PDB file of C-alpha atoms and ligand atoms in Angstrom:
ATOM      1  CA  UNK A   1      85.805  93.242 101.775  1.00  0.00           C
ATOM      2  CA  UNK A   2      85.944  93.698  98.139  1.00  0.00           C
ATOM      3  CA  UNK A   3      85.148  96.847  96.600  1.00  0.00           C
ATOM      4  CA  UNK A   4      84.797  97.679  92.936  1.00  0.00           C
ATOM      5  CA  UNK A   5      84.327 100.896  92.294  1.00  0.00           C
ATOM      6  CA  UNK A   6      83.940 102.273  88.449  1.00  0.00           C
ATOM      7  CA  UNK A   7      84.022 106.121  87.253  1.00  0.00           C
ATOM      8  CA  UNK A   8      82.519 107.911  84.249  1.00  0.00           C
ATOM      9  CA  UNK A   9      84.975 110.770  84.324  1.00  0.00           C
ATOM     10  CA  UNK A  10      83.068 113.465  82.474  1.00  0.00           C
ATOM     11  CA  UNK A  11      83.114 117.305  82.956  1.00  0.00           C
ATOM     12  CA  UNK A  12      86.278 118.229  81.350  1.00  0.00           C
ATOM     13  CA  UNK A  13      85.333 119.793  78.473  1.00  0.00           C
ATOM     14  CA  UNK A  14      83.062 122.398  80.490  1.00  0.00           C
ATOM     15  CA  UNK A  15      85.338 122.720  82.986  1.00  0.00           C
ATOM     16  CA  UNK A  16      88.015 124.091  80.569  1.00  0.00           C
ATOM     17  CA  UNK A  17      85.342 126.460  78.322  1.00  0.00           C
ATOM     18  CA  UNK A  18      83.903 127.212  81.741  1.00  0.00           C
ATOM     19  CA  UNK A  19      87.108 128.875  82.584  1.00  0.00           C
ATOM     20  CA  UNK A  20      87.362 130.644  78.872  1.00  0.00           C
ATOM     21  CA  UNK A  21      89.825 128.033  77.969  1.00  0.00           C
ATOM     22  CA  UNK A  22      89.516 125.205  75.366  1.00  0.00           C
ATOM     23  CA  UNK A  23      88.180 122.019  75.851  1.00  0.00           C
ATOM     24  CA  UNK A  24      91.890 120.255  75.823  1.00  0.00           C
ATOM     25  CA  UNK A  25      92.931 122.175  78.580  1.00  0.00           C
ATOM     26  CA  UNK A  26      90.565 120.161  80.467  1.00  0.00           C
ATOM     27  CA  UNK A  27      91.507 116.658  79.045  1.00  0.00           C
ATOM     28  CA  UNK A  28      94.975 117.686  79.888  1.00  0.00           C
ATOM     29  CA  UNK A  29      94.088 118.524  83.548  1.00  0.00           C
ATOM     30  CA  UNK A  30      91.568 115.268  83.663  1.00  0.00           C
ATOM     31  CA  UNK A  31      94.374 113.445  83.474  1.00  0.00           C
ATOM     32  CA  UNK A  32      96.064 114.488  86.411  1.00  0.00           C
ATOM     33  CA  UNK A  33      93.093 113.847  88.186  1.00  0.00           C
ATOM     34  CA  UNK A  34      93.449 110.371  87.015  1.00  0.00           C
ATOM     35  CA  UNK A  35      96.816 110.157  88.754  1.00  0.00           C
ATOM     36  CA  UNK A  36      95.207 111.675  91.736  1.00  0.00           C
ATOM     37  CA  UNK A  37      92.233 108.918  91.759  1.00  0.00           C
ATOM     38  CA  UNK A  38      94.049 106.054  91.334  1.00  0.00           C
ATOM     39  CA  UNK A  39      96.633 107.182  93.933  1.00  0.00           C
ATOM     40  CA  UNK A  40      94.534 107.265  96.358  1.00  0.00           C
ATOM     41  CA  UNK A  41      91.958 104.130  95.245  1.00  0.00           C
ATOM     42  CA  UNK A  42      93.845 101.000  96.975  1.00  0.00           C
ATOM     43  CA  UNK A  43      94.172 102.656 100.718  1.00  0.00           C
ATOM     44  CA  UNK A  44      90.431 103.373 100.717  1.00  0.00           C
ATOM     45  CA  UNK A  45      89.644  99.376 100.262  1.00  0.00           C
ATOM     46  CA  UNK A  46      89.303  99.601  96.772  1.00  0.00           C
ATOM     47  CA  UNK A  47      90.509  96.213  94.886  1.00  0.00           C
ATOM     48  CA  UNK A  48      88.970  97.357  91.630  1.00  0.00           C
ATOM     49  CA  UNK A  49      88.553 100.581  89.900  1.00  0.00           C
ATOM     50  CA  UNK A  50      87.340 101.189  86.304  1.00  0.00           C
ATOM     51  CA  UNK A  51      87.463 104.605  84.890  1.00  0.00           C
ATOM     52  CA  UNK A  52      85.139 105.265  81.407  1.00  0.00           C
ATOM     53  CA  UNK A  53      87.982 107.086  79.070  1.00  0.00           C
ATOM     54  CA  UNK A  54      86.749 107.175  75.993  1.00  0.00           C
ATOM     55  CA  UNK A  55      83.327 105.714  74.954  1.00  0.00           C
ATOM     56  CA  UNK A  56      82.324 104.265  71.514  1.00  0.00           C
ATOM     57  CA  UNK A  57      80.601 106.928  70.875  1.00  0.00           C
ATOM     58  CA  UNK A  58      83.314 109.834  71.641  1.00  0.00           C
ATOM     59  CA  UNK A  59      84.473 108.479  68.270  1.00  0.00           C
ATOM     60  CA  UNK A  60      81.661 110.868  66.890  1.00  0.00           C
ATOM     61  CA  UNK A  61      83.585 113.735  68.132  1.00  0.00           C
ATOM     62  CA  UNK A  62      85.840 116.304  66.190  1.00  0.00           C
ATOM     63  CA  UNK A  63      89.142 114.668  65.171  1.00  0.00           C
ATOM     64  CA  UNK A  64      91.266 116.890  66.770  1.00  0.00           C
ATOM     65  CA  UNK A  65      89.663 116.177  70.096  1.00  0.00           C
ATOM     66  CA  UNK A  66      89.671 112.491  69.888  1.00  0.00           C
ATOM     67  CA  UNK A  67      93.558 112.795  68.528  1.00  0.00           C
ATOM     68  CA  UNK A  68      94.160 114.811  71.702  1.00  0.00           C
ATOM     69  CA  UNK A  69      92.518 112.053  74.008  1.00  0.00           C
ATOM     70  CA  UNK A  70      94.915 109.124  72.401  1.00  0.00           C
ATOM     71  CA  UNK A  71      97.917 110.613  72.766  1.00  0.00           C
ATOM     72  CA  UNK A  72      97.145 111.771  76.452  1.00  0.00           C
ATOM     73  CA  UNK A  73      96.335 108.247  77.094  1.00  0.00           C
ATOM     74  CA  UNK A  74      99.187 106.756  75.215  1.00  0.00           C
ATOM     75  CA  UNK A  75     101.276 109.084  77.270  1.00  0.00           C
ATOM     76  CA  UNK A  76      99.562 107.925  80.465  1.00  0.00           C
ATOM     77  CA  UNK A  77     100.525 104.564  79.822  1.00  0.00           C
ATOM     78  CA  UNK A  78     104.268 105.294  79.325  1.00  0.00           C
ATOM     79  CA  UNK A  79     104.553 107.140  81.993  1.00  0.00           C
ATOM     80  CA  UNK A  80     102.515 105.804  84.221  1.00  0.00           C
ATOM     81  CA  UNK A  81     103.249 101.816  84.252  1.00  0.00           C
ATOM     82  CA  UNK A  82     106.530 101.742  86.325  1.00  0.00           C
ATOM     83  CA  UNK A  83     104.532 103.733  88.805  1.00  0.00           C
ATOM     84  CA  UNK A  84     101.764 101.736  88.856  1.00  0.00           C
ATOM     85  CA  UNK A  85     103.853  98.490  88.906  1.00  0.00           C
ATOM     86  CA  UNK A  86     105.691  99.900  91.909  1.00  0.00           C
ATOM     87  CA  UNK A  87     101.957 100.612  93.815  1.00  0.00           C
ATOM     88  CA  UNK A  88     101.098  97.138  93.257  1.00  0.00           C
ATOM     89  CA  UNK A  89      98.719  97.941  90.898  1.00  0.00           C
ATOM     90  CA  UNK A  90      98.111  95.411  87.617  1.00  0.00           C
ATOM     91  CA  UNK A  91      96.452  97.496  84.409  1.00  0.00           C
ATOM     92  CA  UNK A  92      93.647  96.158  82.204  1.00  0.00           C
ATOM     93  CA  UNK A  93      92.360  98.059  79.068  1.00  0.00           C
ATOM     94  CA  UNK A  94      88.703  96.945  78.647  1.00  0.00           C
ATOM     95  CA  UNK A  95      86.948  97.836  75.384  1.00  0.00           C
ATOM     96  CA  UNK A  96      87.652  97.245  71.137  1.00  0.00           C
ATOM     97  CA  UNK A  97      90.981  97.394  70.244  1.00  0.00           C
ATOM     98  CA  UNK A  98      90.528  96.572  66.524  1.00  0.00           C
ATOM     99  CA  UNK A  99      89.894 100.470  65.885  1.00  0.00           C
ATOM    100  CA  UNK A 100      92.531 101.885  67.976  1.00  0.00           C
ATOM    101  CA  UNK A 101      96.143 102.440  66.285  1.00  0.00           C
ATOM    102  CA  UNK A 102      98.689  99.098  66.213  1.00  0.00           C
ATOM    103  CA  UNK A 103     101.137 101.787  68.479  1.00  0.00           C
ATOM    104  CA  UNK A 104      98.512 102.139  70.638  1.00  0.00           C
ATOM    105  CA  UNK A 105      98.021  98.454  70.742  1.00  0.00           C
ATOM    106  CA  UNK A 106     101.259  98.339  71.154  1.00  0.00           C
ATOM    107  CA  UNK A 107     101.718 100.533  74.312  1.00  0.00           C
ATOM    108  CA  UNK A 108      98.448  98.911  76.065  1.00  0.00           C
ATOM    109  CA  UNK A 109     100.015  95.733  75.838  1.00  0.00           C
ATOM    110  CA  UNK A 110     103.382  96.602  77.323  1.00  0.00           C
ATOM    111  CA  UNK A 111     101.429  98.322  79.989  1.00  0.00           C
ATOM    112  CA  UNK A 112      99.356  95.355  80.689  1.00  0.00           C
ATOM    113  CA  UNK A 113     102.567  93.398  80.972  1.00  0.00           C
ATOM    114  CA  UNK A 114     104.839  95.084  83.244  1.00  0.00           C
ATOM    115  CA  UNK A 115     101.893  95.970  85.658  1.00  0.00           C
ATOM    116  CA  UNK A 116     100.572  91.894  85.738  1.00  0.00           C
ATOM    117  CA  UNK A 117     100.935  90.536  89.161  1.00  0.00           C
ATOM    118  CA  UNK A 118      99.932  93.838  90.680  1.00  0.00           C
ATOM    119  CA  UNK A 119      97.610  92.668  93.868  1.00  0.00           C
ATOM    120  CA  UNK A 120      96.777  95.584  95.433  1.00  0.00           C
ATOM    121  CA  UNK A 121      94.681  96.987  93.246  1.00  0.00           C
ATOM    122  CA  UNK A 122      92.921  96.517  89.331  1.00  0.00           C
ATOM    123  CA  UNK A 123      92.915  99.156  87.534  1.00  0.00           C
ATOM    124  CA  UNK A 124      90.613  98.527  84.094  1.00  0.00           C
ATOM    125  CA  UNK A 125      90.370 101.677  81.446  1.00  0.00           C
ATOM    126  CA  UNK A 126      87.924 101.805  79.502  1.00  0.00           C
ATOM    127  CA  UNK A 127      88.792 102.990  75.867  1.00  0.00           C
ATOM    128  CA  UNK A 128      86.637 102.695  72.764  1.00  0.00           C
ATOM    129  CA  UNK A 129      84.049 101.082  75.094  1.00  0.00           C
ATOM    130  CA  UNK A 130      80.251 100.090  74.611  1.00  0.00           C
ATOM    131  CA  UNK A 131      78.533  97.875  77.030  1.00  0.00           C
ATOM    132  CA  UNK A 132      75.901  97.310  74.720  1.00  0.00           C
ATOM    133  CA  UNK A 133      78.712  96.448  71.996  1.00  0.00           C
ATOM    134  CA  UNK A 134      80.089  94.015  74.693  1.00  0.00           C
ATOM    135  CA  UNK A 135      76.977  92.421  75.467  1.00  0.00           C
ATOM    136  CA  UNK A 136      76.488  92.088  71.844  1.00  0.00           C
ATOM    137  CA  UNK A 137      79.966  89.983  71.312  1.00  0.00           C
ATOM    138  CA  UNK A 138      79.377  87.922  73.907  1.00  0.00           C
ATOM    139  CA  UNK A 139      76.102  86.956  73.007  1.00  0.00           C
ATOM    140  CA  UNK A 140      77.898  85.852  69.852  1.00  0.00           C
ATOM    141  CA  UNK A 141      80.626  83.923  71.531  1.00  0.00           C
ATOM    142  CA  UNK A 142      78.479  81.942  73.595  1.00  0.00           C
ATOM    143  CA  UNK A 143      76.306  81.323  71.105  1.00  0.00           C
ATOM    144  CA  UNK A 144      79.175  80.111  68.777  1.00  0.00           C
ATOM    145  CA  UNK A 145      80.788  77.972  71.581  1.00  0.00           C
ATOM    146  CA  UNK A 146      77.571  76.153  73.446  1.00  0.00           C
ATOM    147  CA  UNK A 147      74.760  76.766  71.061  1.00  0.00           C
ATOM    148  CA  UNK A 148      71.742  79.005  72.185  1.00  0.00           C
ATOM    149  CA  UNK A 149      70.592  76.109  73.572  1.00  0.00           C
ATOM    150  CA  UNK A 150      72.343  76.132  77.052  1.00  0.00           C
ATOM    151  CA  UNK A 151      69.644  76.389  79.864  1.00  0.00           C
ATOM    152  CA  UNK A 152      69.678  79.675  81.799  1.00  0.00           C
ATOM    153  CA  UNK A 153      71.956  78.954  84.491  1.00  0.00           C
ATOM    154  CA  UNK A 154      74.676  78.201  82.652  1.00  0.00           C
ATOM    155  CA  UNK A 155      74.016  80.661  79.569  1.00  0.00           C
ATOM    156  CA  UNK A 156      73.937  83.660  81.985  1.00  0.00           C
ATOM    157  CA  UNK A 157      77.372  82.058  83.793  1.00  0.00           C
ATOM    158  CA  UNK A 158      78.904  81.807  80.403  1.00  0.00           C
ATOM    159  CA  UNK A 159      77.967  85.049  79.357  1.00  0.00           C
ATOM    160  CA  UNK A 160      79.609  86.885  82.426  1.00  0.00           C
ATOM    161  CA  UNK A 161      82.214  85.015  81.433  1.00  0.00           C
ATOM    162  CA  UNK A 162      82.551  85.705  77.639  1.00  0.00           C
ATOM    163  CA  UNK A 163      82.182  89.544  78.753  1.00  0.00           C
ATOM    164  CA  UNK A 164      85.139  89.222  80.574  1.00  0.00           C
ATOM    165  CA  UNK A 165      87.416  87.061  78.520  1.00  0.00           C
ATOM    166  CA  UNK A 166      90.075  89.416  78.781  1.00  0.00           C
ATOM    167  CA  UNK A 167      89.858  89.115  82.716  1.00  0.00           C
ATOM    168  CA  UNK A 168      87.332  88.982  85.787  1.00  0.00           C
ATOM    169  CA  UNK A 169      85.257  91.797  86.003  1.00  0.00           C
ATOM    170  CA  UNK A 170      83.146  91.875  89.844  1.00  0.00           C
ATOM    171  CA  UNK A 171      79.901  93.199  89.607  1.00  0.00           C
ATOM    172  CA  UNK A 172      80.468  97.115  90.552  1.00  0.00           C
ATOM    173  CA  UNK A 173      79.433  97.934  93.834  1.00  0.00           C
ATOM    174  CA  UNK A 174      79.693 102.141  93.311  1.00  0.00           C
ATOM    175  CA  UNK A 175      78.942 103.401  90.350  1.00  0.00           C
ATOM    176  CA  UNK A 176      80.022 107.524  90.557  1.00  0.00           C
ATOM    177  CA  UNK A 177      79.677 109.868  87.584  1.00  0.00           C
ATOM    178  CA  UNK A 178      81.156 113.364  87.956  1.00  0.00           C
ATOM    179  CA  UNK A 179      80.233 116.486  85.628  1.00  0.00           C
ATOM    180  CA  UNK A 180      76.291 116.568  87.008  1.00  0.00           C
ATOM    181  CA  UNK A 181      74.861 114.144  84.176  1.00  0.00           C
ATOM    182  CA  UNK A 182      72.881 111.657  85.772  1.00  0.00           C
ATOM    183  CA  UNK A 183      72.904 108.780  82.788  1.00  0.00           C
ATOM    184  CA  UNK A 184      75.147 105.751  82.426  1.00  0.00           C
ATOM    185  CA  UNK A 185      76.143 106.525  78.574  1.00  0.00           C
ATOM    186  CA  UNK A 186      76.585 102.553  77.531  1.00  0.00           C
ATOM    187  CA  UNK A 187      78.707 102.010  80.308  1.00  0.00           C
ATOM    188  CA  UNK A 188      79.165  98.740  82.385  1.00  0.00           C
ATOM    189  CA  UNK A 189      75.542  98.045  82.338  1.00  0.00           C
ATOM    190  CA  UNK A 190      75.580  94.231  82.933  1.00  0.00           C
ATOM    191  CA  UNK A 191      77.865  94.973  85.857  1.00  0.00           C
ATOM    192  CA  UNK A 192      75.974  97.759  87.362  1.00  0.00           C
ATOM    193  CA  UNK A 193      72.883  95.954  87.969  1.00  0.00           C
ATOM    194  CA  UNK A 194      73.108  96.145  91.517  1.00  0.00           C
ATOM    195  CA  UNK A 195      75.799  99.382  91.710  1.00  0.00           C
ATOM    196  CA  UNK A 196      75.201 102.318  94.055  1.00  0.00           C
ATOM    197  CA  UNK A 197      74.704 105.492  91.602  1.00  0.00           C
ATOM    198  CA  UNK A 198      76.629 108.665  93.313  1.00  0.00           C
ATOM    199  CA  UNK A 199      76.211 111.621  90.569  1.00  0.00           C
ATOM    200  CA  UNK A 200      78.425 114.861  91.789  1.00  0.00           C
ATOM    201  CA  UNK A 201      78.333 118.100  90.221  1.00  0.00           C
ATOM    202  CA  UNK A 202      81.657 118.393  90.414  1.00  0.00           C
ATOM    203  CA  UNK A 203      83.742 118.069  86.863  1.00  0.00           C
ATOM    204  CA  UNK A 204      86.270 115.740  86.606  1.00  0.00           C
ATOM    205  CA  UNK A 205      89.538 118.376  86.405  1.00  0.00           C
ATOM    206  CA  UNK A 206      88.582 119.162  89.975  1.00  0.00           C
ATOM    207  CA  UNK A 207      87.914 115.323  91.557  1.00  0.00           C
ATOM    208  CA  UNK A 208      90.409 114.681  94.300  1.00  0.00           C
ATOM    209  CA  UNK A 209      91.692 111.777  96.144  1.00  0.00           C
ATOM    210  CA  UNK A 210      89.701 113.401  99.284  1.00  0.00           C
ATOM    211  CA  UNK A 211      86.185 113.569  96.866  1.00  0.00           C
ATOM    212  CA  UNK A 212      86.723 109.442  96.358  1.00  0.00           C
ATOM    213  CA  UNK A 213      87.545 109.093 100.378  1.00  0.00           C
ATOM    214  CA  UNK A 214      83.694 111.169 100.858  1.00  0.00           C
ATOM    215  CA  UNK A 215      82.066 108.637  97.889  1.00  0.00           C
ATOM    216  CA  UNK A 216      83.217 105.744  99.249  1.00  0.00           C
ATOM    217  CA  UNK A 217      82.203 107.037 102.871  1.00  0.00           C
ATOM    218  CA  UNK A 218      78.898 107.736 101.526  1.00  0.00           C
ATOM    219  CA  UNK A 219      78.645 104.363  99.894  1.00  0.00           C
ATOM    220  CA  UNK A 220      79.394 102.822 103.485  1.00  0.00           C
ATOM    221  CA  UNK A 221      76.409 104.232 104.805  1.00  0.00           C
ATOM    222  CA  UNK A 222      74.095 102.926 101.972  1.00  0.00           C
ATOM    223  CA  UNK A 223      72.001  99.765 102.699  1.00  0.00           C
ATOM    224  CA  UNK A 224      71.857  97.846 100.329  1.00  0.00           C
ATOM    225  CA  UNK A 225      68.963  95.096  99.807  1.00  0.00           C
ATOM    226  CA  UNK A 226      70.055  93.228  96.560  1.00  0.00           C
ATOM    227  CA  UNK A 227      66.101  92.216  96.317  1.00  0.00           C
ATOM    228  CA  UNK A 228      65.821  90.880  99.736  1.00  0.00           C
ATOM    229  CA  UNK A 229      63.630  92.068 102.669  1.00  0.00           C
ATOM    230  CA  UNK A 230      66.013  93.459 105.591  1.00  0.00           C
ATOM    231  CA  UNK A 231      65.603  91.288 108.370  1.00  0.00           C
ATOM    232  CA  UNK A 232      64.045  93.567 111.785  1.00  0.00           C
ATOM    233  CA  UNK A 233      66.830  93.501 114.461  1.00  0.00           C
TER     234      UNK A 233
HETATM  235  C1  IPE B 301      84.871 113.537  79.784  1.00  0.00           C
HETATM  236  O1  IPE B 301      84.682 114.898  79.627  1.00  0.00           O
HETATM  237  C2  IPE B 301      86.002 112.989  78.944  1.00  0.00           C
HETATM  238  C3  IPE B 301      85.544 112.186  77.807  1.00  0.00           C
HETATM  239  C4  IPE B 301      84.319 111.905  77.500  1.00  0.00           C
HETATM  240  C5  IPE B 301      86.577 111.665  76.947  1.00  0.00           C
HETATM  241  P1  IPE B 301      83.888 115.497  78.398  1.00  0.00           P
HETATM  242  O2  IPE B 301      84.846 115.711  77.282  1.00  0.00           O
HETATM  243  O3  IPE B 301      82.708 114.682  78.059  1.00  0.00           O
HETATM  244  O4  IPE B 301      83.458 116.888  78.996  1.00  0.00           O
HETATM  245  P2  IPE B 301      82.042 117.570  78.877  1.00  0.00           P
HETATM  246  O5  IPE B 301      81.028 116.576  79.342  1.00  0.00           O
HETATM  247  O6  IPE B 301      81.862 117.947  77.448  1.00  0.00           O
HETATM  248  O7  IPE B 301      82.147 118.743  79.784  1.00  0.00           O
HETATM  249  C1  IPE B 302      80.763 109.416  78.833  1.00  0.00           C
HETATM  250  O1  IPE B 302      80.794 110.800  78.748  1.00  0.00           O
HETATM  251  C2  IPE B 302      82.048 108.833  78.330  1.00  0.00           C
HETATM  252  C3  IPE B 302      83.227 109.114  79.146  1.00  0.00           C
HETATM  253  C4  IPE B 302      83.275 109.768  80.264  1.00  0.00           C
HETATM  254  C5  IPE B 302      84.454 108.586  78.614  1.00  0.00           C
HETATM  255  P1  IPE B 302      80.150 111.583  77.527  1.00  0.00           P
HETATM  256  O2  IPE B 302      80.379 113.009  77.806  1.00  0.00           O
HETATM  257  O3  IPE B 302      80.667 111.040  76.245  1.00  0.00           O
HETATM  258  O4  IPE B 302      78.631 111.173  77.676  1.00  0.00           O
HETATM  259  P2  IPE B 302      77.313 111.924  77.172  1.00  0.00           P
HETATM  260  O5  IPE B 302      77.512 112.242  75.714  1.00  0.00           O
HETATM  261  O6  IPE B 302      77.182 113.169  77.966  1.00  0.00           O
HETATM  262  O7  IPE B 302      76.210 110.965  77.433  1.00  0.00           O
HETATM  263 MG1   MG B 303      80.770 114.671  78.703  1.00  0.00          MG
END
């Protein structure tokens, strides 16, 4: 069976200011939980695991804070490749990369690199992401390549495809968002169309290996229908 499973990792800024702290504290600890996640991801069946890092729109936050986020996740990728290699597990960055800094650049694709040929598990980030942005570019591609004129079939096949020029993306199957919000803030939405939704309270400094065991558990025992009528018996 194969599982894709994508996270909105949110609740680290309350977490932190919950605990009289500032809101870096909890980016700081949201990335160990990161570590913790993706530890524990491939031995619960998961082949595919995208985690929402920083959205299109976080760029509308105060400088400091989105400073903070790139260098945690610069430092994530320097540290955390050789590990990752050594788990089997290949890294994708998914989102623009014309805004983010040419070191950056730089580090994703050395990341990317070592960690290709990982089968056990993908791991896609999602950094300066917009599904709607997405969407929008591949609209443009296909339109550029075949011409709007493409019958459905084939426009829809080729757009899936343009989305995911950069590699296959499955449809996801679970969709969870920690930090209580129940909204999908421009993520994945072309992907989610048929995704279980699992909203926890619980903020993302505090999500264990153990809380993706219960989701996944919980997914198990959804039934899911994908339009059909369930046949009796
Ligand atoms: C998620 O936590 C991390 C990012 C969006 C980068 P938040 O920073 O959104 O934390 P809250 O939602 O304000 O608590
Ligand atoms: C979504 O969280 C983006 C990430 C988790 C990276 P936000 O905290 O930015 O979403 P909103 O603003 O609550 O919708
Ligand atoms: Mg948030």
């Amino acid at each position: 069976m194969s599982m894709h499973v994508a996270i909105i990792m949110d609740g680290n800024g309350r977490w932190a200011t919950g605990q009289g702290r500032r809101r870096e504290w909890g980016h700081r600890r949201g990335a160990e939980a990161v570590r913790r996640v993706v530890r524990a991801a491939p031995d619960l069946g998961i082949d595919a695991l995208t985690l929402y890092a920083f959205s299109s729109d976080n760029w509308s936050r105060p400088a400091a804070e989105v400073g903070l986020l790139f260098r945690l996740f610069e430092r994530y990728l320097g540290r955390e490749a050789a590990e990752l290699k050594e788990n089997g597990v290949a890294l994708r960055v998914v989102g623009r990369r014309d805004r983010l800094s040419p070191q950056l650049v730089a580090a994703i694709e050395r990341a990317e690199s070592e960690t290709r040929g990982g089968q056990r598990m993908t791991l896609r980030v999602a950094v300066d992401y917009s599904s709607r942005h997405a969407l929008l570019e591949a609209v443009r591609n296909v339109a550029a390549q075949h011409g709007l004129a493409a019958d459905r079939p084939d426009l829809s096949a080729a757009l899936g495809r343009a989305m995911h020029a950069g590699g296959p993306s499955p449809d996801v199957d679970l969709l969870i968002r920690t930090g209580g919000e129940k909204r999908l803030s421009d993520f994945l939405l072309w992907e989610c169309a048929y995704a279980e939704l699992l909203f926890t309270p619980k903020m993302w400094p505090d999500y264990t290996g153990e809380d993706l065991a219960a989701a996944i558990r919980e997914y198990a025992s959804r039934d899911r229908r994908f339009g059909k009528v369930k046949l009796a018996g």
